[in-house]
XYZ file of C-alpha atoms in Angstrom:
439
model
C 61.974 45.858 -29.363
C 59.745 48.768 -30.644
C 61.708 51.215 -28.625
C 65.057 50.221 -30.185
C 63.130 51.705 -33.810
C 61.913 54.866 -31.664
C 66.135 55.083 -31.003
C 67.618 54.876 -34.509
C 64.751 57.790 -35.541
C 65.466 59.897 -32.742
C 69.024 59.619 -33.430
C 68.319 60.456 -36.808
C 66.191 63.691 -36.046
C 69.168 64.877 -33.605
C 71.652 64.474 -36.478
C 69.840 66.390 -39.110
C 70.547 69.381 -36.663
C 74.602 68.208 -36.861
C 75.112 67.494 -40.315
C 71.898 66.772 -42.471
C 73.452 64.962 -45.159
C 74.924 62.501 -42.983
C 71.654 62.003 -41.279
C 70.089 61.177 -44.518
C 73.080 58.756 -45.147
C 71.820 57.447 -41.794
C 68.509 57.407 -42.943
C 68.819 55.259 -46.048
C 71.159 52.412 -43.766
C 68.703 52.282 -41.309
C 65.494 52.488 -43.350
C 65.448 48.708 -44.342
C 66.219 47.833 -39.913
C 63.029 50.703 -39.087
C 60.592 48.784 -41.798
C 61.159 45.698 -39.133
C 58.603 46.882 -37.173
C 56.376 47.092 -38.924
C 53.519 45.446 -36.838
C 53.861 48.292 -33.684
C 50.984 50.008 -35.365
C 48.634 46.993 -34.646
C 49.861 47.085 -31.347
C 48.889 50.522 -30.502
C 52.263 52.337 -30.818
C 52.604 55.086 -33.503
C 54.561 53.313 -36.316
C 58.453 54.566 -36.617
C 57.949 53.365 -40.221
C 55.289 56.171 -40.711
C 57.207 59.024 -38.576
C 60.068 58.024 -40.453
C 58.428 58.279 -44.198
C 56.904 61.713 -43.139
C 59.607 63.252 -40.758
C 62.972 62.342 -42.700
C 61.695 64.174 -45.961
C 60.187 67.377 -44.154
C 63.635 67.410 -42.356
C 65.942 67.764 -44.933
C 63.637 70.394 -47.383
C 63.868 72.639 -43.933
C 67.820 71.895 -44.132
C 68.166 72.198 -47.837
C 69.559 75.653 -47.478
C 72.896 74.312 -46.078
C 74.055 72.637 -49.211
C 72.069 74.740 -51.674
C 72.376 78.820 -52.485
C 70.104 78.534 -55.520
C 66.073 78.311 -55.404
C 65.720 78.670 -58.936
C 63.741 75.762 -60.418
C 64.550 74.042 -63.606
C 62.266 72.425 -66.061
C 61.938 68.972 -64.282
C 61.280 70.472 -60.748
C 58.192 72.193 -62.089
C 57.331 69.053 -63.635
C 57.526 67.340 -60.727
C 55.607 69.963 -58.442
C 53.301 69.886 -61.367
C 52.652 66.356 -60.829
C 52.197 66.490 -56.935
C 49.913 69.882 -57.155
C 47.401 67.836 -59.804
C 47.591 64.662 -57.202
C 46.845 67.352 -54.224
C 43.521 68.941 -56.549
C 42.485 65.465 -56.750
C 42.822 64.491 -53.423
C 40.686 67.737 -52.377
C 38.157 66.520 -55.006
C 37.787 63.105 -53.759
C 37.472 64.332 -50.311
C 34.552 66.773 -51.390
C 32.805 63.676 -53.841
C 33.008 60.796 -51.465
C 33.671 61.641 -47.736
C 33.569 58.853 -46.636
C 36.846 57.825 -47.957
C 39.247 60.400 -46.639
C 41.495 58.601 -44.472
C 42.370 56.449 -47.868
C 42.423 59.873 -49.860
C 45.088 61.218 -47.835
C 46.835 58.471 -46.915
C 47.525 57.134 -50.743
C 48.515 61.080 -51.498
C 50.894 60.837 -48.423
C 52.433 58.020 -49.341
C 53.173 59.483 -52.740
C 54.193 62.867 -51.882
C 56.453 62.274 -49.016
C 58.612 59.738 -51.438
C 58.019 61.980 -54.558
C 60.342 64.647 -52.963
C 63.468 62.735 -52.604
C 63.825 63.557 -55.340
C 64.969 66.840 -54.338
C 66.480 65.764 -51.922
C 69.282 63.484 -54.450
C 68.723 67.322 -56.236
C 70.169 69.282 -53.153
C 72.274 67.009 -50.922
C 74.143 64.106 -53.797
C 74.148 65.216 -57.182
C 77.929 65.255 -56.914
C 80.154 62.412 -57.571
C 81.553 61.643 -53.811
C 78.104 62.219 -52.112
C 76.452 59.881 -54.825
C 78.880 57.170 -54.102
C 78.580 57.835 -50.585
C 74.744 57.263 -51.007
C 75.059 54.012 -53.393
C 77.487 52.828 -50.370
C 74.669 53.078 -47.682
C 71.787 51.413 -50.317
C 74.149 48.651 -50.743
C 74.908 48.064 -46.983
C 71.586 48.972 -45.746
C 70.349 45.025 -45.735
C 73.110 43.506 -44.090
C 71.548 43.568 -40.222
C 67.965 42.215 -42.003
C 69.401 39.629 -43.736
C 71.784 38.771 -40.691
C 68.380 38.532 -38.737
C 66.767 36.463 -41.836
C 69.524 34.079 -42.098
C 69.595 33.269 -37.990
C 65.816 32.858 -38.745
C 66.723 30.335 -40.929
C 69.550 28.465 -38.928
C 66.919 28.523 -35.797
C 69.591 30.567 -34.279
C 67.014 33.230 -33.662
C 63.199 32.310 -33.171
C 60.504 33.448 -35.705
C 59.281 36.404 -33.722
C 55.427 36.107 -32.935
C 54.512 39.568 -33.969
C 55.590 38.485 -37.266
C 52.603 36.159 -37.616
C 49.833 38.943 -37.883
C 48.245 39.282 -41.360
C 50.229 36.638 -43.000
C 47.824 33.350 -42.535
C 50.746 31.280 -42.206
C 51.320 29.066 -39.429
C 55.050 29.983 -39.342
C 55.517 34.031 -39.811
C 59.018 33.578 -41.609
C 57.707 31.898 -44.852
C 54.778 32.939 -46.900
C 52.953 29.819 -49.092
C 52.685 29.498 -52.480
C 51.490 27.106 -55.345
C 53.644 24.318 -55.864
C 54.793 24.331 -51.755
C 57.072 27.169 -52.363
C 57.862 28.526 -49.575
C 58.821 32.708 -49.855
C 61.238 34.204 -47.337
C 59.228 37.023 -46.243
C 61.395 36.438 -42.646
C 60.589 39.439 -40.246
C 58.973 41.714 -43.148
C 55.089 41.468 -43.614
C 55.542 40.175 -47.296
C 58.326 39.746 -49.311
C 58.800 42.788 -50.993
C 60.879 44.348 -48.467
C 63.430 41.726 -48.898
C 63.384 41.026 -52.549
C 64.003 44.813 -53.595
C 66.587 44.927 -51.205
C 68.732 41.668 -52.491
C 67.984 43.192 -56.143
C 69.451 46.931 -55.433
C 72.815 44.403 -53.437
C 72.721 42.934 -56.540
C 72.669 45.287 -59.234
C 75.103 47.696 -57.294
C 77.565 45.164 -56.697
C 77.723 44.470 -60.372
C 78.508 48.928 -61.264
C 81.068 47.895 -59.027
C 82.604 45.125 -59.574
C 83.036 45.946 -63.680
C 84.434 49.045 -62.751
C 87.779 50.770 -62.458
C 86.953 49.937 -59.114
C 89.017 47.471 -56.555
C 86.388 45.049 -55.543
C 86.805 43.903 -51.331
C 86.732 40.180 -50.779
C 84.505 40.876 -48.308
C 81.843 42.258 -50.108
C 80.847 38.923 -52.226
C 78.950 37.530 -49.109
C 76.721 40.045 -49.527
C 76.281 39.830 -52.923
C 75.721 35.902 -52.524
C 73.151 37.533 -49.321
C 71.475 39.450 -52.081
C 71.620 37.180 -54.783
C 70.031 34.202 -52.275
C 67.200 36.495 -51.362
C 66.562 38.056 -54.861
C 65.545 34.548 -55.490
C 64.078 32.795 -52.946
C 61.337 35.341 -52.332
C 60.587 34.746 -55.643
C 59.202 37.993 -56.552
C 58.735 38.265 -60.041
C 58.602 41.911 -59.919
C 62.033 42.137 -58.712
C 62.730 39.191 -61.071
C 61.865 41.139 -64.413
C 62.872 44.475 -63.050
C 66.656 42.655 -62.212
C 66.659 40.906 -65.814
C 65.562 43.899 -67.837
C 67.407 46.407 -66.120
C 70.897 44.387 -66.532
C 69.979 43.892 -70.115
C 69.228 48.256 -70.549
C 72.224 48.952 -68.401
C 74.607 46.635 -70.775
C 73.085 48.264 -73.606
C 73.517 51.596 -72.203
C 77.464 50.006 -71.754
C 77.857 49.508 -75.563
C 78.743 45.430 -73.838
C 75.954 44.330 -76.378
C 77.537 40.589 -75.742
C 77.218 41.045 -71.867
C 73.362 42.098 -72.717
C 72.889 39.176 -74.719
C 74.288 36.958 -72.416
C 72.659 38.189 -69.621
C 69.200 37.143 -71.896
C 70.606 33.540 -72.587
C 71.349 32.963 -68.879
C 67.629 34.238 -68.130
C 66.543 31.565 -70.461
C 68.339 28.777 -69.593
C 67.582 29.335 -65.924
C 63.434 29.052 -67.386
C 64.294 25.920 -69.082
C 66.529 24.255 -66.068
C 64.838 25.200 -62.829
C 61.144 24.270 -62.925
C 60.439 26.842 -59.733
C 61.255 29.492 -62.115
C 59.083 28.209 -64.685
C 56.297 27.831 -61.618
C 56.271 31.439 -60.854
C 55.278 32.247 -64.938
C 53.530 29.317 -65.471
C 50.092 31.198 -65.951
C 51.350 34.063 -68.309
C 53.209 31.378 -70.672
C 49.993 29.453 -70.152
C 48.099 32.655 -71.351
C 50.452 33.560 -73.904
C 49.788 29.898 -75.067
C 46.397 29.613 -74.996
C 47.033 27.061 -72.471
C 45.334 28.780 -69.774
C 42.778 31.521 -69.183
C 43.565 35.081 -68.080
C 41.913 34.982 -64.932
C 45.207 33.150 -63.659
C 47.698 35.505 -65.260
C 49.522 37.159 -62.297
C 48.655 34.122 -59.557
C 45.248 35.182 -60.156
C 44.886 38.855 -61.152
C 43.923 38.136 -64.142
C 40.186 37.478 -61.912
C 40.744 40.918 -60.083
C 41.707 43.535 -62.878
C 38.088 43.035 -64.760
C 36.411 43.640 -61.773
C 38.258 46.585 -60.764
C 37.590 47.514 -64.299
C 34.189 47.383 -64.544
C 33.013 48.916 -60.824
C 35.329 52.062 -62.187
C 32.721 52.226 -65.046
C 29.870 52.095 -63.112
C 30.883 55.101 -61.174
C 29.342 58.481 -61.668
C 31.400 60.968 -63.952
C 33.676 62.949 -61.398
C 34.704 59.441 -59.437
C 35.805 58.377 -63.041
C 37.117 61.748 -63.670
C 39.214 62.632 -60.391
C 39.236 58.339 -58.507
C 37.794 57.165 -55.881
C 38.218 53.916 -53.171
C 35.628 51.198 -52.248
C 37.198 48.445 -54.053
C 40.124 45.781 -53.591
C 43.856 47.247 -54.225
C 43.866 46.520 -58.081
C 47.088 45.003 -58.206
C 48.392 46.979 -60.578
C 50.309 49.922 -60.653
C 48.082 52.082 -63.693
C 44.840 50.152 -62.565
C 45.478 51.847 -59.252
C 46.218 55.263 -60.523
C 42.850 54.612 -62.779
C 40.510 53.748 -59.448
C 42.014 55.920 -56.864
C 42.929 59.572 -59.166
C 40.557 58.686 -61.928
C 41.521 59.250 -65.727
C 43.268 62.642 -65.028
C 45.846 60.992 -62.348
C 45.616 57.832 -65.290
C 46.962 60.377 -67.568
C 49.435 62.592 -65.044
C 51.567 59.351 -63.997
C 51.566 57.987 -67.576
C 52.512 61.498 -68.696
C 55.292 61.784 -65.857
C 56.883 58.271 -66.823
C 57.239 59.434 -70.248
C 59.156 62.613 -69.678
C 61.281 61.176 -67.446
C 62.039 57.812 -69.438
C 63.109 60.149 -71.747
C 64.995 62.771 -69.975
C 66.793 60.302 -68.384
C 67.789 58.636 -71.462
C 68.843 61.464 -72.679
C 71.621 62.369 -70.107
C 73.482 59.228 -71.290
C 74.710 61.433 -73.929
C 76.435 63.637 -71.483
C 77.728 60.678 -69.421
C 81.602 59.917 -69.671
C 82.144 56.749 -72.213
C 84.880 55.281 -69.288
C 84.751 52.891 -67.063
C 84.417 54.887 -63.523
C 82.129 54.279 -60.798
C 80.463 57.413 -61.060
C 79.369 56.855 -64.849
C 78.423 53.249 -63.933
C 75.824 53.781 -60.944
C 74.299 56.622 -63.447
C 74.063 54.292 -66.268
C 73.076 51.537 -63.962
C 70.111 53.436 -61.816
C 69.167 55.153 -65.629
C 68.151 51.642 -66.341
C 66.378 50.520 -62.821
C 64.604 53.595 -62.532
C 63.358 53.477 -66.494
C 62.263 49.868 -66.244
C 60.577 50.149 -62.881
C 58.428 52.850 -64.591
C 56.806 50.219 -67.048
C 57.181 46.896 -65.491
C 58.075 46.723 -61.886
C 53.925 48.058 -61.161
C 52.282 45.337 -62.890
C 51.166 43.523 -60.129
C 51.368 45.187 -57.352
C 51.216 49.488 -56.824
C 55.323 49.949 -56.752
C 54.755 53.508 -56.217
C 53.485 52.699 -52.644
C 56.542 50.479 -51.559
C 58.312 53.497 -49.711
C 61.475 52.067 -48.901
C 62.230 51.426 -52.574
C 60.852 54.944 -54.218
C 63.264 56.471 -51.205
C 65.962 54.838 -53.699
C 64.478 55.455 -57.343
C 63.236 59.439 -56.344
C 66.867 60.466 -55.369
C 68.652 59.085 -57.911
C 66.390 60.223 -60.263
C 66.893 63.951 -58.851
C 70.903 63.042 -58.917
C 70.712 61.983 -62.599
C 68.127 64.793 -64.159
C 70.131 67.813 -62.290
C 73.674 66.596 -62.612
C 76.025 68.253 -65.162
C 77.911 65.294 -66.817
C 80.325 67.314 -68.490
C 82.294 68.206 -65.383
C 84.577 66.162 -64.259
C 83.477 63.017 -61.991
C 87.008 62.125 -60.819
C 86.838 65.695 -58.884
C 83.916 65.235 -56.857
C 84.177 68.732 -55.122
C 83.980 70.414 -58.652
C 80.074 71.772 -58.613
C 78.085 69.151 -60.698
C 74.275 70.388 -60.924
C 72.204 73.299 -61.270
C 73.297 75.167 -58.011
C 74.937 72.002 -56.484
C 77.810 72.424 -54.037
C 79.678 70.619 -51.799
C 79.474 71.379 -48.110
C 82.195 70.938 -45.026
């Protein structure tokens, strides 16, 4: 089977040399069917996941020249390179303080700078309107062989597949426990991530669609129902909050304040009527209560984050200064960026969130008040991208789940270099800062 994700990336590698926009097209469909095999790298193969993450990226810089005549860089690429040069001088530091650690110090910098620059890559190769529908088009498709494979899982028209078993301490590899017996589809993904971010980006795009001038295929509601089923039933609350909150901003962003509101009374009365939803918040209500202590808030983070807390402060200056490893993964998105890049990369990813929460709020100004496509998938990644800055990285370190910051980094480089004020119905008009369309 491992061979068959050794195919799709050499196929991929052989088409950036043909038409590199296409082969990131490729790229994005087949990310989510690469990420199943995951467990090669415990079996001694090189991980496709890993070549992938490193080699698609690299790739399509080297072929950025195609599709862009302009190297001048505008005020958010230098705040982005900005960014990645202060995580690089910390890297070097914690390599230099604490040796011992430098497989983790270059591996977490990896991770971040190799889906950092996608967003120069939705900068150089779909800032226009056809290319950027082109791109939503191959998000939104992208899960339909995993959950195929999920849902034959399921029927027992497929067997669970044994590799799948490895690190999960479930007897069965296709569910992963929880309190209460639920049972999380985590199917042939090593948690449930993969699939949960995957039914919430079905989800959310199907909706720009479907309330746009926009004629919506019959066959296209299976998958949302696809998306919708596992949005739930891996009952992430991560992609829970980030899917409530970011329909709520994106009607807001609509002027449908009723649609927002509604949106918020349906989120409630799905609390009050399905007691597995009230399971999965039971502890922060509890907290927020004073019905139970904090060590349980977040299914038990609550027990980790002091810790993690106070082993940072009984480091010596520069691991507090530039991070360091030696502890658990915090669970948390600015705890992490605390341990691992100390207060300075604390301070650099705080700072970065805020600039761009506001630059990108500030291109809705510039965005057509109609009812297109183009002006919905803007409006509607505006708001994923925004709240997945301040809410998605609570309990977990979103900024390391590669798949899905493939997804936020471009648009975020469509959005922030896109000129608005041309026209989106004529996608070959040139749209960003240098920006043309290519045969």
């Amino acid at each position: 089977m491992i061979i068959f994700g050794y195919f799709i990336l050499v196929v991929i590698v052989v088409m950036f040399f043909m038409s590199p926009r296409n082969a990131l097209l490729l790229s994005f469909f087949c990310k989510p069917i690469i990420d199943i095999f995951w467990y090669s790298k415990s079996e001694g193969y090189i991980s496709p996941l890993y070549i992938t993450a490193i080699i698609v990226p690299i790739l399509a810089l080297i072929h950025r020249p195609k599709y862009n005549y302009k190297n001048k860089l505008n005020q958010t690429d230098r705040v982005v390179i900005v960014y990645l040069l202060v995580l690089f001088i910390l890297t070097l530091a914690k390599i230099v303080n604490t040796p011992e650690y430098i497989y983790n110090s270059i591996d977490t910098f990896a991770r971040l700078l190799f889906t950092t620059l996608f967003y120069f890559i939705g900068k150089y190769y779909f800032v226009d309107a056809d290319n950027s529908n082109k791109l939503s088009r191959a998000i939104l498709f992208s899960p339909m062989i995993p959950f195929m494979i999920t849902i034959l899982q399921l029927g027992e028209v497929l067997p669970v597949f044994e590799p799948m078993e490895m690190g999960k301490g479930d007897p069965t590899a296709f569910y992963i426990g929880g309190r209460h017996n639920l049972q999380r589809i985590s199917g042939v993904y090593e948690g449930v991530y993969e699939l949960a971010f995957m039914g919430l980006f079905v989800v959310l795009i199907s909706i720009a669609f479907r309330i746009s001038k926009f004629k919506f295929p019959m066959w296209w509601y299976p998958l949302f129902v696809a998306g919708s089923y596992f949005l739930y039933n891996t009952f992430s609350r991560s992609a829970w909050v980030l899917c409530l909150s970011s329909l709520v901003v994106f009607f807001v962003l609509k002027k449908r304040m009723g649609t927002a509101f509604a949106v918020i009374f349906s989120a409630l009365l799905l609390y009050i009527l399905v007691p597995v939803v009230q399971y999965r918040f039971e502890d922060e209500i509890g907290f927020i209560f004073g019905e139970a202590r904090f060590g349980t808030f977040g299914y038990g983070r609550g027990n980790i984050w002091p810790i993690v807390w106070e082993d940072f402060w009984s480091r010596d200056f520069l691991s507090q200064l530039v991070g360091s490893y030696g502890y658990v993964n915090p669970e948390n998105q600015f705890l992490g960026f605390l341990t691992w890049f100390g207060f300075i990369g604390l301070m650099s990813i705080i700072a970065l969130f805020v600039f761009f929460s506001i630059r990108l709020f500030l291109q809705t100004k510039n965005i057509p008040k109609d009812n297109s496509v183009q002006s919905s998938l803007v409006l509607l990644f505006i708001s994923v991208i925004v709240c997945s800055y301040w809410f998605a990285g609570l309990g977990n370190f979103f900024l390391g789940q590669i798949s899905t910051q493939w997804v936020l980094w471009t648009w975020t480089g469509i959005i922030t270099n896109s000129d608005f004020r041309s026209n989106w119905e004529h996608p070959n008009l040139v749209l960003g800062y240098g920006a043309r369309t290519s045969k």
